[in-house]
XYZ file of C-alpha atoms in Angstrom:
341
model
C -8.723 -23.116 -2.734
C -5.532 -21.528 -1.453
C -3.677 -24.837 -1.757
C -4.187 -24.944 -5.536
C -2.552 -22.935 -8.280
C -5.179 -22.397 -11.006
C -3.800 -22.122 -14.516
C -5.773 -18.906 -15.019
C -4.075 -17.219 -12.051
C -0.652 -18.165 -13.397
C -1.505 -16.801 -16.848
C -2.653 -13.451 -15.441
C 0.536 -13.262 -13.391
C 2.694 -13.915 -16.460
C 0.889 -11.276 -18.524
C 0.757 -8.575 -15.847
C 2.749 -5.371 -16.242
C 5.549 -5.906 -13.724
C 8.237 -3.233 -14.019
C 10.963 -1.484 -12.041
C 10.801 2.271 -12.552
C 13.236 4.890 -11.286
C 11.703 8.262 -10.407
C 14.133 11.017 -9.480
C 14.446 14.778 -9.430
C 11.999 17.604 -9.071
C 8.263 17.034 -8.525
C 7.565 18.288 -12.068
C 10.064 15.844 -13.553
C 8.633 12.901 -11.607
C 5.086 13.846 -12.646
C 5.985 14.089 -16.321
C 7.945 10.832 -16.130
C 4.856 8.995 -14.870
C 2.843 10.422 -17.753
C 5.165 8.639 -20.187
C 4.100 5.172 -19.009
C 0.695 5.637 -17.352
C -2.645 6.465 -18.918
C -6.074 6.813 -17.365
C -8.055 3.578 -17.607
C -11.653 2.710 -16.649
C -12.311 0.729 -13.511
C -14.667 -2.259 -13.238
C -15.782 -0.982 -9.842
C -18.260 1.696 -8.861
C -16.658 5.109 -9.085
C -16.407 7.198 -5.959
C -18.974 9.990 -5.889
C -16.353 12.683 -5.472
C -14.472 11.791 -8.679
C -16.869 13.918 -10.741
C -17.335 16.613 -8.077
C -14.794 19.293 -8.988
C -15.430 21.558 -5.948
C -14.921 18.533 -3.660
C -11.680 17.616 -5.437
C -10.416 21.186 -5.152
C -10.857 20.967 -1.377
C -8.957 17.652 -1.344
C -6.200 19.253 -3.401
C -5.982 22.111 -0.913
C -5.464 19.595 1.904
C -2.661 17.894 -0.013
C -0.952 21.217 -0.798
C -1.056 22.084 2.890
C 0.411 18.759 4.007
C 3.025 18.266 1.274
C 3.140 20.675 -1.666
C 5.739 18.712 -3.732
C 3.315 15.810 -4.216
C 0.613 18.200 -5.456
C 3.103 19.702 -7.933
C 3.939 16.183 -9.152
C 0.300 15.223 -9.676
C -0.402 18.542 -11.403
C 2.484 17.954 -13.823
C 1.152 14.469 -14.559
C -2.351 15.784 -15.190
C -1.053 18.600 -17.385
C 0.861 16.110 -19.538
C -2.389 14.205 -20.120
C -4.361 17.427 -20.732
C -6.701 17.025 -17.770
C -7.583 19.325 -14.846
C -4.933 19.185 -12.141
C -7.487 18.141 -9.505
C -8.261 14.958 -11.449
C -4.667 13.907 -10.874
C -5.684 12.995 -7.325
C -7.799 10.109 -8.565
C -6.321 9.028 -11.903
C -6.524 5.270 -12.045
C -4.279 2.963 -14.054
C -5.333 0.038 -11.938
C -8.050 -0.702 -9.377
C -8.856 -0.520 -5.686
C -7.253 -3.086 -3.364
C -9.416 -5.359 -1.203
C -7.009 -7.565 0.727
C -3.483 -7.562 2.113
C -1.402 -8.817 5.035
C 1.693 -7.466 6.789
C 3.726 -8.453 9.813
C 6.730 -7.174 11.717
C 8.905 -9.345 13.945
C 11.123 -7.713 16.554
C 13.593 -10.492 17.287
C 15.897 -11.107 20.263
C 18.912 -8.888 19.787
C 16.798 -6.163 18.194
C 16.720 -7.236 14.542
C 13.476 -6.133 12.844
C 12.046 -8.150 9.935
C 8.841 -7.325 8.044
C 6.794 -9.214 5.457
C 3.967 -8.097 3.220
C 1.615 -9.813 0.747
C -0.675 -7.779 -1.487
C -3.805 -9.655 -2.555
C -6.382 -8.474 -5.036
C -8.277 -9.138 -8.247
C -6.008 -11.304 -10.407
C -6.733 -9.305 -13.575
C -5.285 -6.071 -12.128
C -2.597 -5.384 -14.759
C -0.464 -2.602 -13.280
C 2.123 -3.829 -10.757
C 5.039 -1.411 -10.643
C 8.006 -1.298 -8.284
C 8.876 2.391 -7.942
C 12.345 3.458 -6.817
C 12.006 7.095 -5.832
C 14.719 9.656 -5.139
C 12.866 12.969 -4.743
C 14.455 16.386 -4.782
C 12.780 16.949 -1.412
C 11.914 14.222 1.077
C 13.391 10.784 1.733
C 14.327 8.197 -0.858
C 12.223 5.043 -0.861
C 11.090 1.925 -2.698
C 7.530 0.682 -2.909
C 4.879 -0.983 -5.048
C 2.079 0.730 -6.912
C -1.031 -0.780 -8.477
C -1.673 2.070 -10.892
C -3.112 4.882 -8.788
C -0.891 7.762 -9.815
C 1.494 9.179 -7.211
C 0.656 6.559 -4.602
C 2.343 3.615 -2.910
C 0.728 0.469 -1.490
C 3.717 -0.569 0.660
C 7.430 0.119 0.897
C 10.438 1.230 2.926
C 12.429 4.442 2.963
C 16.098 5.212 3.518
C 15.588 5.387 7.302
C 14.265 1.816 7.408
C 10.673 2.974 7.939
C 8.295 0.254 6.661
C 4.664 0.949 5.721
C 1.754 -0.998 4.229
C -1.950 -0.406 3.665
C -4.912 -2.766 4.119
C -8.444 -2.212 2.805
C -11.205 -2.730 5.388
C -14.665 -3.699 4.168
C -16.953 -1.480 6.219
C -20.303 0.284 5.978
C -20.415 3.130 3.497
C -20.381 6.560 5.190
C -23.587 8.565 4.904
C -21.593 11.664 3.977
C -18.082 12.360 2.730
C -15.891 15.279 3.699
C -12.782 16.267 1.726
C -9.820 14.116 2.658
C -6.677 12.351 1.534
C -6.895 9.607 -1.120
C -5.692 6.373 0.509
C -2.959 5.668 -2.046
C -1.249 8.981 -1.268
C -1.114 8.372 2.499
C 1.837 5.970 2.323
C 3.652 8.205 -0.135
C 3.442 11.063 2.362
C 4.800 8.860 5.162
C 7.683 7.479 3.087
C 8.867 10.907 1.938
C 8.153 12.944 5.073
C 8.831 10.666 8.066
C 11.918 8.986 9.524
C 10.265 7.011 12.361
C 7.167 4.875 12.769
C 5.898 7.162 15.517
C 6.141 10.222 13.269
C 4.418 8.293 10.486
C 1.599 7.166 12.755
C 1.066 10.744 13.926
C 0.903 11.939 10.326
C -1.591 9.254 9.251
C -3.775 9.907 12.294
C -3.762 13.659 11.625
C -5.172 13.315 8.104
C -8.788 13.297 7.001
C -9.411 10.025 5.145
C -11.660 9.167 2.201
C -11.812 5.387 2.671
C -11.673 2.768 5.463
C -8.119 1.437 5.719
C -5.597 0.080 8.176
C -1.988 1.282 7.937
C 1.000 -0.649 9.300
C 4.169 1.220 10.297
C 7.444 0.005 11.824
C 11.056 1.169 12.035
C 14.482 -0.257 12.958
C 14.055 0.636 16.638
C 11.293 -1.984 16.874
C 8.524 0.616 17.174
C 5.350 -0.813 15.594
C 2.001 0.876 14.972
C -1.294 0.262 13.250
C -3.540 3.213 12.415
C -7.189 2.321 11.768
C -9.020 4.934 9.692
C -12.585 5.606 8.606
C -14.014 8.666 6.794
C -15.249 11.349 9.158
C -14.160 9.612 12.373
C -11.028 9.974 14.517
C -8.291 7.527 13.560
C -7.408 4.866 16.117
C -3.692 4.332 16.795
C -2.320 1.198 18.447
C 1.336 0.686 19.360
C 2.669 -2.806 20.002
C 5.952 -4.068 21.415
C 7.721 -7.100 20.013
C 6.115 -6.915 16.593
C 2.740 -6.510 14.956
C 0.441 -8.258 12.477
C -2.244 -6.447 10.494
C -4.798 -7.560 7.920
C -8.212 -6.374 6.740
C -10.319 -5.921 9.871
C -10.631 -3.342 12.616
C -9.796 -4.288 16.193
C -10.573 -0.982 17.929
C -13.946 -0.886 19.737
C -14.616 2.501 18.147
C -14.419 1.259 14.532
C -15.055 -2.508 14.648
C -18.889 -2.099 14.683
C -18.664 -0.398 11.268
C -17.790 -3.768 9.712
C -21.367 -4.850 10.309
C -21.973 -8.568 9.824
C -19.146 -9.037 7.340
C -17.007 -12.071 8.096
C -13.521 -11.295 9.382
C -12.509 -14.904 9.984
C -10.010 -15.141 7.112
C -8.403 -11.858 8.077
C -8.108 -12.870 11.722
C -6.626 -16.263 10.771
C -3.887 -14.516 8.804
C -3.073 -12.321 11.797
C -2.727 -15.376 14.057
C -0.363 -17.021 11.562
C 1.754 -13.893 11.126
C 2.208 -13.369 14.858
C 4.114 -16.618 15.366
C 7.789 -15.788 15.738
C 10.390 -18.073 14.161
C 12.593 -20.336 16.243
C 15.846 -18.698 17.423
C 17.670 -21.351 15.391
C 15.960 -20.301 12.156
C 17.242 -17.754 9.683
C 14.722 -14.955 10.247
C 14.809 -13.722 6.646
C 14.110 -17.193 5.249
C 11.497 -17.843 7.941
C 9.645 -14.664 6.959
C 9.759 -15.662 3.286
C 8.368 -19.091 4.168
C 5.544 -17.488 6.151
C 4.591 -15.334 3.154
C 4.447 -18.479 0.993
C 2.068 -20.274 3.373
C -1.196 -21.469 1.821
C -2.699 -23.096 4.903
C -2.975 -19.740 6.684
C -4.305 -17.958 3.605
C -1.290 -15.665 3.378
C -0.434 -16.819 -0.148
C -3.642 -16.886 -2.201
C -4.672 -18.093 -5.650
C -8.332 -17.055 -5.769
C -9.740 -15.002 -8.624
C -10.696 -12.124 -6.323
C -7.922 -12.686 -3.787
C -4.741 -13.569 -5.662
C -1.367 -12.603 -4.208
C -0.039 -10.149 -6.800
C 3.282 -9.388 -5.119
C 5.154 -10.018 -1.897
C 7.650 -7.853 -0.027
C 10.360 -8.830 2.439
C 12.187 -6.232 4.529
C 15.064 -6.214 7.012
C 14.549 -2.843 8.665
C 17.736 -3.134 10.689
C 19.877 -3.677 7.583
C 17.816 -1.377 5.294
C 17.272 -4.354 2.984
C 14.203 -4.759 0.770
C 13.251 -7.525 -1.650
C 10.149 -8.200 -3.739
C 8.644 -11.247 -5.420
C 6.608 -10.353 -8.499
C 3.597 -12.621 -8.219
C 2.770 -15.265 -5.633
C 5.873 -15.912 -3.481
C 5.244 -19.673 -3.542
C 6.393 -19.750 -7.180
C 8.445 -16.553 -7.593
C 11.791 -15.687 -6.008
C 12.482 -12.587 -3.945
C 14.893 -10.136 -5.577
C 16.677 -7.386 -3.665
C 16.098 -3.763 -4.594
C 18.423 -0.964 -3.518
C 16.846 1.795 -1.452
C 17.944 5.204 -2.768
C 19.343 7.795 -0.379
C 19.083 11.534 -0.635
C 21.863 12.563 1.759
């Protein structure tokens, strides 16, 4: 039950590998730095078919080089340090695939923009790193990573651009074409884009390897969700006054791909996140309280749906804070966003 706090969940949280890591400099330096604290680990989940298909991975690598060569150089340096083919750097796993997350953005009277984000997944996922990145090229940013090398699962950059990803449980495609690994999508947006609109365009332009939703917002109050599925055109939705996104498609083009899977929990979280705070409330504290809510399912303590971290962002003030573990029992701590100017 979400209202309980099982002892096992607390123990996994206490023993997880929470760390702040600074990554700065050239792509080669950042790649080698990651190789000093990350190693390839097995996953308890079924491996993707393309992870042993070297020609397929070479085509994916070519797409990444075309979109953003510095990230390919970084992954190649990481792979070289671990004595593996550079193409395998695209899919090196020090954690596991995410299955649930929630994010909201409130555009408040007066123009202040506040965002909140909970990342929910298998409670035994050990790698939970807060990465503070100041690249030689691209924008500085902060964001969390669950162990997939080079990627980010959420975060904000020096322009106040907020992003988050959300796994969608959908039918497996009959065929796969080369595309971008989901964990690298947010990294590309954070380093390459200064507005939510530019980020949404970038995400929609990519070929994708997995079904995901992506949330994007910036200090102007621009809010987007990009719904993606392998081999199909991405669906982009802009919303005024804020946005709430979870783990289901809403576009008529992609929603049928969810089949008969229940989306009730995901939809309930969206309803809860959409409620704006009272004008008399402190918006930052109200957003933190919303992320701690058990009744809505936003803060979870289930074995396969535990809240592993929580993020709180004031886009207008370029302020970011993270709680390591469930926010109902862990405080938010500010993290400085690096700048490259």
